[in-house]
PDB file of C-alpha atoms in Angstrom:
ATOM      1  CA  UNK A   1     -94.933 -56.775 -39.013  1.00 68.00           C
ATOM      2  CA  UNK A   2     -95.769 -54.746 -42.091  1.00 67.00           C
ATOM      3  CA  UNK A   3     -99.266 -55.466 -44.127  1.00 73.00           C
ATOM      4  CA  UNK A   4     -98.226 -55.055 -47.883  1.00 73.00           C
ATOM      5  CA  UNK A   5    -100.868 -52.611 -49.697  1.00 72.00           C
ATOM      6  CA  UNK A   6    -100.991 -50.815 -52.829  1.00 75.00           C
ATOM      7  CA  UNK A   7     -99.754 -47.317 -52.135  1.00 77.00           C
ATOM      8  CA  UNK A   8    -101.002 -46.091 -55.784  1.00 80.00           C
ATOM      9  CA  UNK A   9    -104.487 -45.415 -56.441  1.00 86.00           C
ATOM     10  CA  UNK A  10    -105.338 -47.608 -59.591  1.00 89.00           C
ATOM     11  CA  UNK A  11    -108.033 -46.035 -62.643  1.00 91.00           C
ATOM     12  CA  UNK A  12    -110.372 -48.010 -64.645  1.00 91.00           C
ATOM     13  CA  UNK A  13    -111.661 -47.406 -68.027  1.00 90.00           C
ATOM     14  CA  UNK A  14    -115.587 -47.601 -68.738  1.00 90.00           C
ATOM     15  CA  UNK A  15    -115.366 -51.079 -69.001  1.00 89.00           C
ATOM     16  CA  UNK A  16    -113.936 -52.396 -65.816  1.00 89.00           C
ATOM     17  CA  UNK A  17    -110.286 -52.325 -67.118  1.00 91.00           C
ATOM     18  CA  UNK A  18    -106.769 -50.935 -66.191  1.00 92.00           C
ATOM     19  CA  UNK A  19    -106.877 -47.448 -67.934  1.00 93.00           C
ATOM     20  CA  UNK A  20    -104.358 -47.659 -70.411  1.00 94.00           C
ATOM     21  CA  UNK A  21    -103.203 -44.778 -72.176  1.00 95.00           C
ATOM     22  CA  UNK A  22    -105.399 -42.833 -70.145  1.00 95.00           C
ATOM     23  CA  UNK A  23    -105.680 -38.974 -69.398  1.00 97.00           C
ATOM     24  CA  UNK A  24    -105.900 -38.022 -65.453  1.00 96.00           C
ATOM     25  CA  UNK A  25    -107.134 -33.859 -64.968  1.00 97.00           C
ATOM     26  CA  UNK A  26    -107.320 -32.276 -61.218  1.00 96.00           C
ATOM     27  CA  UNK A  27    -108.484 -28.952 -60.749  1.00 95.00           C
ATOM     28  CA  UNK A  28    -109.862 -27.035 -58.653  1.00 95.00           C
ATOM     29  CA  UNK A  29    -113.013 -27.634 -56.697  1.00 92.00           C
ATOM     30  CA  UNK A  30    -116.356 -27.714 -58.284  1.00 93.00           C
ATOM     31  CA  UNK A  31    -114.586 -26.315 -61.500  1.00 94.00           C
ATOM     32  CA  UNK A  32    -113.678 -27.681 -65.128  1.00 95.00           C
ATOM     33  CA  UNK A  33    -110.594 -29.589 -64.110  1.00 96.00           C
ATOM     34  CA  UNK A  34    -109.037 -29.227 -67.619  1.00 96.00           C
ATOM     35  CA  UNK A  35    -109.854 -25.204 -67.821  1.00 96.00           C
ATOM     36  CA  UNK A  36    -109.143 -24.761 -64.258  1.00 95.00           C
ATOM     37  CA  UNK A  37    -106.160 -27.364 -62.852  1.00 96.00           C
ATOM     38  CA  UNK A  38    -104.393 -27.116 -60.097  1.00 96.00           C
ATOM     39  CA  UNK A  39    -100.669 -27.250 -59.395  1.00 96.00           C
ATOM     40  CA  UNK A  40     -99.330 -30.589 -59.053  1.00 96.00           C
ATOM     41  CA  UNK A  41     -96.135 -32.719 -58.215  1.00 96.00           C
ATOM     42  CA  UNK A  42     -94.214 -35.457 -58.173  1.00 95.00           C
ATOM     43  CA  UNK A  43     -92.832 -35.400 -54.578  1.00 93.00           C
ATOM     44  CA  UNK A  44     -94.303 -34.454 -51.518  1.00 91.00           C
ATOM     45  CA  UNK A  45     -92.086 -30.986 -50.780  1.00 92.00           C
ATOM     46  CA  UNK A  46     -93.833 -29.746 -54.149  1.00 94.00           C
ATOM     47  CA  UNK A  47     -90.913 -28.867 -56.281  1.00 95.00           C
ATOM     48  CA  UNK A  48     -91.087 -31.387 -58.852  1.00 95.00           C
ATOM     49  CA  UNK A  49     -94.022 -30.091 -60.899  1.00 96.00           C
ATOM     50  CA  UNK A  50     -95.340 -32.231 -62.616  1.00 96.00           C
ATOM     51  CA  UNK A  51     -97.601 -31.333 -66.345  1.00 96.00           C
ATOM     52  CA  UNK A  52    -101.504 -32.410 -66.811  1.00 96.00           C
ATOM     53  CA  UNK A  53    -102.929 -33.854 -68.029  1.00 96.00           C
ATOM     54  CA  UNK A  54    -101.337 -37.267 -65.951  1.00 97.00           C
ATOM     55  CA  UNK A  55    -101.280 -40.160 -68.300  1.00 96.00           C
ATOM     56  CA  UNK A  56    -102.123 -43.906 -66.927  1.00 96.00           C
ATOM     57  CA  UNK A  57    -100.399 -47.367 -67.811  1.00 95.00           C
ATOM     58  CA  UNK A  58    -101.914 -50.277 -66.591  1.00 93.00           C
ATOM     59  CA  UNK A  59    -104.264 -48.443 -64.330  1.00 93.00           C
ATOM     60  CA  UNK A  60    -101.748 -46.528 -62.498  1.00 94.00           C
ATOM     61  CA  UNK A  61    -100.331 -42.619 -63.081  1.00 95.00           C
ATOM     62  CA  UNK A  62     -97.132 -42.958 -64.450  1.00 95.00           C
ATOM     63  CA  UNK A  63     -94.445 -40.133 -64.240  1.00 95.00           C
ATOM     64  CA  UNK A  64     -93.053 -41.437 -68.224  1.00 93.00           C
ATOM     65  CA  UNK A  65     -93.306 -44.614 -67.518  1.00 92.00           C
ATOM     66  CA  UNK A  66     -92.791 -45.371 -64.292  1.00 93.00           C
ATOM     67  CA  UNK A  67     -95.390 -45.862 -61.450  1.00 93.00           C
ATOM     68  CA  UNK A  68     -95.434 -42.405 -59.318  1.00 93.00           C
ATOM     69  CA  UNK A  69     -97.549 -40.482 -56.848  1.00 93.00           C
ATOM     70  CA  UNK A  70     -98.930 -36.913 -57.278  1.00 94.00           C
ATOM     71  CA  UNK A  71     -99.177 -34.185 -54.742  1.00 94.00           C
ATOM     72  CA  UNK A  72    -101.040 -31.149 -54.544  1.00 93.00           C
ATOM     73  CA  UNK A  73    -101.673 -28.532 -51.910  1.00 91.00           C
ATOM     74  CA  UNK A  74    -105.328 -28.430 -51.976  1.00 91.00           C
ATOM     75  CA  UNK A  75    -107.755 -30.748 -49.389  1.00 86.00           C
ATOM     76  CA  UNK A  76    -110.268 -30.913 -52.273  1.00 89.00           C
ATOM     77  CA  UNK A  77    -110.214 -30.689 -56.038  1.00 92.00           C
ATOM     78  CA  UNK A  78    -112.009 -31.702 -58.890  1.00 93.00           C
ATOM     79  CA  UNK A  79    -110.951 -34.671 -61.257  1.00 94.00           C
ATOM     80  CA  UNK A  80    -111.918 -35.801 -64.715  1.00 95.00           C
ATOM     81  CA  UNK A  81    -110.346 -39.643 -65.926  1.00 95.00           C
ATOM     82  CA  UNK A  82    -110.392 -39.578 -69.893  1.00 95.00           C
ATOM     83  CA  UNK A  83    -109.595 -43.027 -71.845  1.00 94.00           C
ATOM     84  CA  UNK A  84    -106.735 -43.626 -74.434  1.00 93.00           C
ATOM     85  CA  UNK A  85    -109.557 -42.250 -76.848  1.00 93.00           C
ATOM     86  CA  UNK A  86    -110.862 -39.221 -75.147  1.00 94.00           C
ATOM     87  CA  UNK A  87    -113.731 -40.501 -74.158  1.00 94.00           C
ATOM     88  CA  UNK A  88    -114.911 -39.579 -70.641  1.00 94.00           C
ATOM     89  CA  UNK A  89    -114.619 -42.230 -67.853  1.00 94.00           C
ATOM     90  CA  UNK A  90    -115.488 -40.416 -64.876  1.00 91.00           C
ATOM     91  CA  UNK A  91    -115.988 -36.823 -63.485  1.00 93.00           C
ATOM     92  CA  UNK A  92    -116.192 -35.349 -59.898  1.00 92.00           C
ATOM     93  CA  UNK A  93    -116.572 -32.263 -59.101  1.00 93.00           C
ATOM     94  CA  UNK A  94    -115.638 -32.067 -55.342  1.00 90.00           C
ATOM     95  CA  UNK A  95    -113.067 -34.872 -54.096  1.00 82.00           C
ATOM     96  CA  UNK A  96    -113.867 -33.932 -50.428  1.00 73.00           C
ATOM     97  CA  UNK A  97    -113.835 -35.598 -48.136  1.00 62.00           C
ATOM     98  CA  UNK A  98    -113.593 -39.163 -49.217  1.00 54.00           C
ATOM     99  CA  UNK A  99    -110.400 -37.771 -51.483  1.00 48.00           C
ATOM    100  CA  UNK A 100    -108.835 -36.283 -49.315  1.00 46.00           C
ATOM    101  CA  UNK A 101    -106.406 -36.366 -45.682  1.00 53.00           C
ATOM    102  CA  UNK A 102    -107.124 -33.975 -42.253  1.00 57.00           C
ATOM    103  CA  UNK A 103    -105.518 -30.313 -43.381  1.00 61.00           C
ATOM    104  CA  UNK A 104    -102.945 -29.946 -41.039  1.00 67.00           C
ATOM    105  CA  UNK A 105    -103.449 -28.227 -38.036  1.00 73.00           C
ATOM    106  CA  UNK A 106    -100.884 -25.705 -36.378  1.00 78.00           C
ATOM    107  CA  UNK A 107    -101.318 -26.443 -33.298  1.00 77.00           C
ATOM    108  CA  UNK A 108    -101.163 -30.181 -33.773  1.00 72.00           C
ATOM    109  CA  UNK A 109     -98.444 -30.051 -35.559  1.00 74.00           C
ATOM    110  CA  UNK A 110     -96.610 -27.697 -32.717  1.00 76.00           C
ATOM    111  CA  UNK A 111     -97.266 -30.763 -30.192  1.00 73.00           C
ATOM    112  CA  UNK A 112     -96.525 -33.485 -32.682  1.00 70.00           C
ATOM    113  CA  UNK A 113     -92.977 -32.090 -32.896  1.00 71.00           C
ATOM    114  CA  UNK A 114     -92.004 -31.403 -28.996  1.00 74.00           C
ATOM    115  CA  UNK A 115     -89.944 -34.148 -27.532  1.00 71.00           C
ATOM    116  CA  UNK A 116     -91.891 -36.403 -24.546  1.00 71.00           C
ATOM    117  CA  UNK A 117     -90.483 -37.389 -21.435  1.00 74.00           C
ATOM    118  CA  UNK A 118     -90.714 -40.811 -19.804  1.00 76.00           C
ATOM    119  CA  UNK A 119     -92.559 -38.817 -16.674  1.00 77.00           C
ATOM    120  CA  UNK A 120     -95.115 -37.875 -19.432  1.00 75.00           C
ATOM    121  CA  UNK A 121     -95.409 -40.604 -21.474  1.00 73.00           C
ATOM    122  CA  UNK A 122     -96.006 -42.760 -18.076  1.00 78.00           C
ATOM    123  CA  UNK A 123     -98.915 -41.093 -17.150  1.00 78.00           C
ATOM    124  CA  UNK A 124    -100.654 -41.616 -20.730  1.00 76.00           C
ATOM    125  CA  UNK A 125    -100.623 -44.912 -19.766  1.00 81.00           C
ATOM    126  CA  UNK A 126    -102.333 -44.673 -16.305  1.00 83.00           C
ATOM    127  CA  UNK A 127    -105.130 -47.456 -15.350  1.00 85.00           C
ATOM    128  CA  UNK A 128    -107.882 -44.526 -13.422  1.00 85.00           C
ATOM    129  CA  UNK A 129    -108.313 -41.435 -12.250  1.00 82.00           C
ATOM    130  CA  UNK A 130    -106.640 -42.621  -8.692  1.00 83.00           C
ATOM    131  CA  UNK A 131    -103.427 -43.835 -10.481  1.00 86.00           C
ATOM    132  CA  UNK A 132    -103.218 -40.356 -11.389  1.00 83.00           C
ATOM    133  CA  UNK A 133    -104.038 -38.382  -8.292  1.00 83.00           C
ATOM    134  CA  UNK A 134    -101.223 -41.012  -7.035  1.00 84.00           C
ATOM    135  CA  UNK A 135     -98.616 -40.342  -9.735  1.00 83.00           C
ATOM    136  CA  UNK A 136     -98.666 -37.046  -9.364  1.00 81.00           C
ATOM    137  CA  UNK A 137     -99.594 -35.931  -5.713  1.00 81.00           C
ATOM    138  CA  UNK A 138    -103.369 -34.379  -6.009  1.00 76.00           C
ATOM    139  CA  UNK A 139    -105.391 -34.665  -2.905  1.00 73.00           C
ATOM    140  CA  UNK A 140    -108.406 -36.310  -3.113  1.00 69.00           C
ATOM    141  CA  UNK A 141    -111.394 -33.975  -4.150  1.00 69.00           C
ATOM    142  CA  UNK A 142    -114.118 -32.686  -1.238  1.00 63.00           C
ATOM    143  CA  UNK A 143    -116.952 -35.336  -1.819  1.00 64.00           C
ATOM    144  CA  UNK A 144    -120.257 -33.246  -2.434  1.00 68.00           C
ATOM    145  CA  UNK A 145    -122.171 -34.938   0.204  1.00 71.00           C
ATOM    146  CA  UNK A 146    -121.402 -37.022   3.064  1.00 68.00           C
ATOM    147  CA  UNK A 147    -117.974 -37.950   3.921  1.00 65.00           C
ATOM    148  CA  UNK A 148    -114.961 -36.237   6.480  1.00 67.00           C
ATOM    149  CA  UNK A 149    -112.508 -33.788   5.993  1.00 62.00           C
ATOM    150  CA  UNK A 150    -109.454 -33.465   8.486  1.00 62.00           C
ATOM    151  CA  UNK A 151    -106.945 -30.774   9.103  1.00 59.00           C
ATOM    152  CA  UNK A 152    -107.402 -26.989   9.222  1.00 59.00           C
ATOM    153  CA  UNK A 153    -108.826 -25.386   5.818  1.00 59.00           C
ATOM    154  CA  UNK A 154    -107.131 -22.088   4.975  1.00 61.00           C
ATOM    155  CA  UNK A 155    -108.803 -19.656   3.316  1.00 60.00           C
ATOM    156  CA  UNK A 156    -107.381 -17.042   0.779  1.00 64.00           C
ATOM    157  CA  UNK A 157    -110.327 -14.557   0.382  1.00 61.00           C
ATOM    158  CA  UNK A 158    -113.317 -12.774   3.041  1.00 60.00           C
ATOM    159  CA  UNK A 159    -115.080 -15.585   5.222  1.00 64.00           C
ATOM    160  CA  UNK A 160    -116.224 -16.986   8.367  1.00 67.00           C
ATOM    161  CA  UNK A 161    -114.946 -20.391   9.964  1.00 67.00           C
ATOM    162  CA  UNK A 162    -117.637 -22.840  12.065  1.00 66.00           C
ATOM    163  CA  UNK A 163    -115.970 -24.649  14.889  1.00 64.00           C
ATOM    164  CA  UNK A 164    -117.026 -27.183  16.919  1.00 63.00           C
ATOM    165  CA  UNK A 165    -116.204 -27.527  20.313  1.00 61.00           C
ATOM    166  CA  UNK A 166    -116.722 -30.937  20.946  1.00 62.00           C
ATOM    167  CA  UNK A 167    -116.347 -34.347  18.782  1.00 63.00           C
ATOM    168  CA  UNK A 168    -120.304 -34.886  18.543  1.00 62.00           C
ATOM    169  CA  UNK A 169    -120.433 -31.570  17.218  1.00 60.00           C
ATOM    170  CA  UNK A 170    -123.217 -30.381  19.236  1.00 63.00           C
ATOM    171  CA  UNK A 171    -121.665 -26.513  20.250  1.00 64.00           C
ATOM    172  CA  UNK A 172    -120.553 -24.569  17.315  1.00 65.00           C
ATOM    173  CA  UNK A 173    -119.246 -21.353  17.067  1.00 68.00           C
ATOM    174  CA  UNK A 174    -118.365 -19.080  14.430  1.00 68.00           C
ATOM    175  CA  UNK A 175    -115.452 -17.426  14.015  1.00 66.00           C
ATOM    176  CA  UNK A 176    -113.895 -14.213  11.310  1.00 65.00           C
ATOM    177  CA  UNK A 177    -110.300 -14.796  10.525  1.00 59.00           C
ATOM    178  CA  UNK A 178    -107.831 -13.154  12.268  1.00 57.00           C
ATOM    179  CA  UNK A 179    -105.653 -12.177   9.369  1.00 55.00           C
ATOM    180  CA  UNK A 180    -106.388 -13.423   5.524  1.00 53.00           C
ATOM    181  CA  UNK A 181    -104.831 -16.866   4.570  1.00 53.00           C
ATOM    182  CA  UNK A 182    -104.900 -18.139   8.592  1.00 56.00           C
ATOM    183  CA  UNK A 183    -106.228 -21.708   9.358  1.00 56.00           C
ATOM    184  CA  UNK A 184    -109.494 -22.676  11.540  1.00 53.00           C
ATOM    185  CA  UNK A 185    -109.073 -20.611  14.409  1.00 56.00           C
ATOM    186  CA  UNK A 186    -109.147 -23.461  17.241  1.00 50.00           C
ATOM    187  CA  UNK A 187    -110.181 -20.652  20.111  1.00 51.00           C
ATOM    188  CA  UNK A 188    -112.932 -18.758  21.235  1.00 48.00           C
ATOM    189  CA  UNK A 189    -110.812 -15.437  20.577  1.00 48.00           C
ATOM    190  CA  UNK A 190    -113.240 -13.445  17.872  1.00 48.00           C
ATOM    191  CA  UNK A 191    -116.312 -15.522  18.853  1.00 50.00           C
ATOM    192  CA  UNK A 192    -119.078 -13.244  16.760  1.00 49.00           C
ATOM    193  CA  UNK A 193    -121.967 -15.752  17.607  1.00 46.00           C
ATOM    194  CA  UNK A 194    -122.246 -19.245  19.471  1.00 44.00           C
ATOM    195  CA  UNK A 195    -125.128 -21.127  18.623  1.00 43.00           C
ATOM    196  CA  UNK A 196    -126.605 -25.176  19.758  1.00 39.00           C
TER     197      UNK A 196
END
């Protein structure tokens, strides 16, 4: 379903009416729009240029007399709306922001542009942080208090491992690795102290 919407921007005259006849000026920023305009076009690649001042019928900016949009590569500009008579309607000096769209963004635009897979696309639409570890295989993180961990750790740098003897836990030793990147030693070969 599509919500129908008027995709010009429509200019009054002092009294509340559809500017008629009226003169449109953009420049740039915080500058005399009529001494200092900016470039602007009829279609959105820019190569249409199209001459200022824009004239209104019926409200709207009309490319001769037909309805048209005007682009412009500047995220903020100035803007002056003259009536059929000269007389000034309205003046801003600085469209930004309400005038004006996000700048585009390199890097956004870079992942805009790559193509998705269903594997990625899938996990955007996860329910929690467990669907995830599930989807994709991580091990559940080491709580930081309480809880169990099972199975030998390995360890990749300089360190001592504490083992315990007995399932209460009540004789531990500790142990230096025999070689870098080796599991829990599991006897008392290397004992350096024992302690209860």
């Amino acid at each position: 379903m599509t919500k129908l919407f008027n995709p010009e921007p429509i200019f009054l005259d002092a009294a509340g009416n559809l500017a008629d006849g009226g003169y449109v000026y953009v420049g740039t920023a915080n500058a005399d729009p009529e001494t200092s305009p900016i470039d602007c076009f009829w279609d959105f690649a820019r190569t249409i240029r199209a001459t200022q001042p824009l004239r209104t019928i019926g409200g709207l900016i009309v490319n001769g007399t037909t309805p048209a949009s005007v682009f412009f590569a500047e995220t903020d500009y100035s803007m002056r709306l003259k009536d059929a008579g000269g007389n000034l309607v309205y003046y801003a000096p600085s469209t930004y922001p309400a005038g004006s769209y996000q700048p585009l963004d390199s890097d956004l635009t870079a992942i805009a542009a790559l193509a998705t897979t269903s594997f990625g696309r899938a996990l955007l639409t996860l329910a929690n942080q467990a669907a995830l570890q599930a989807a994709v295989g991580l091990p559940a993180a080491l709580p930081l208090i309480g809880g169990t961990i099972t199975g030998a750790i390995v360890r990749s740098g300089a360190g001592v491992y504490a083992y315990g003897t007995d399932p209460a836990m009540t004789g531990m030793k500790i142990y230096p690795p025999l070689t870098m990147g080796s599991a829990n030693p599991a006897t008392g070969a290397g004992s350096l102290q024992g302690f209860y």
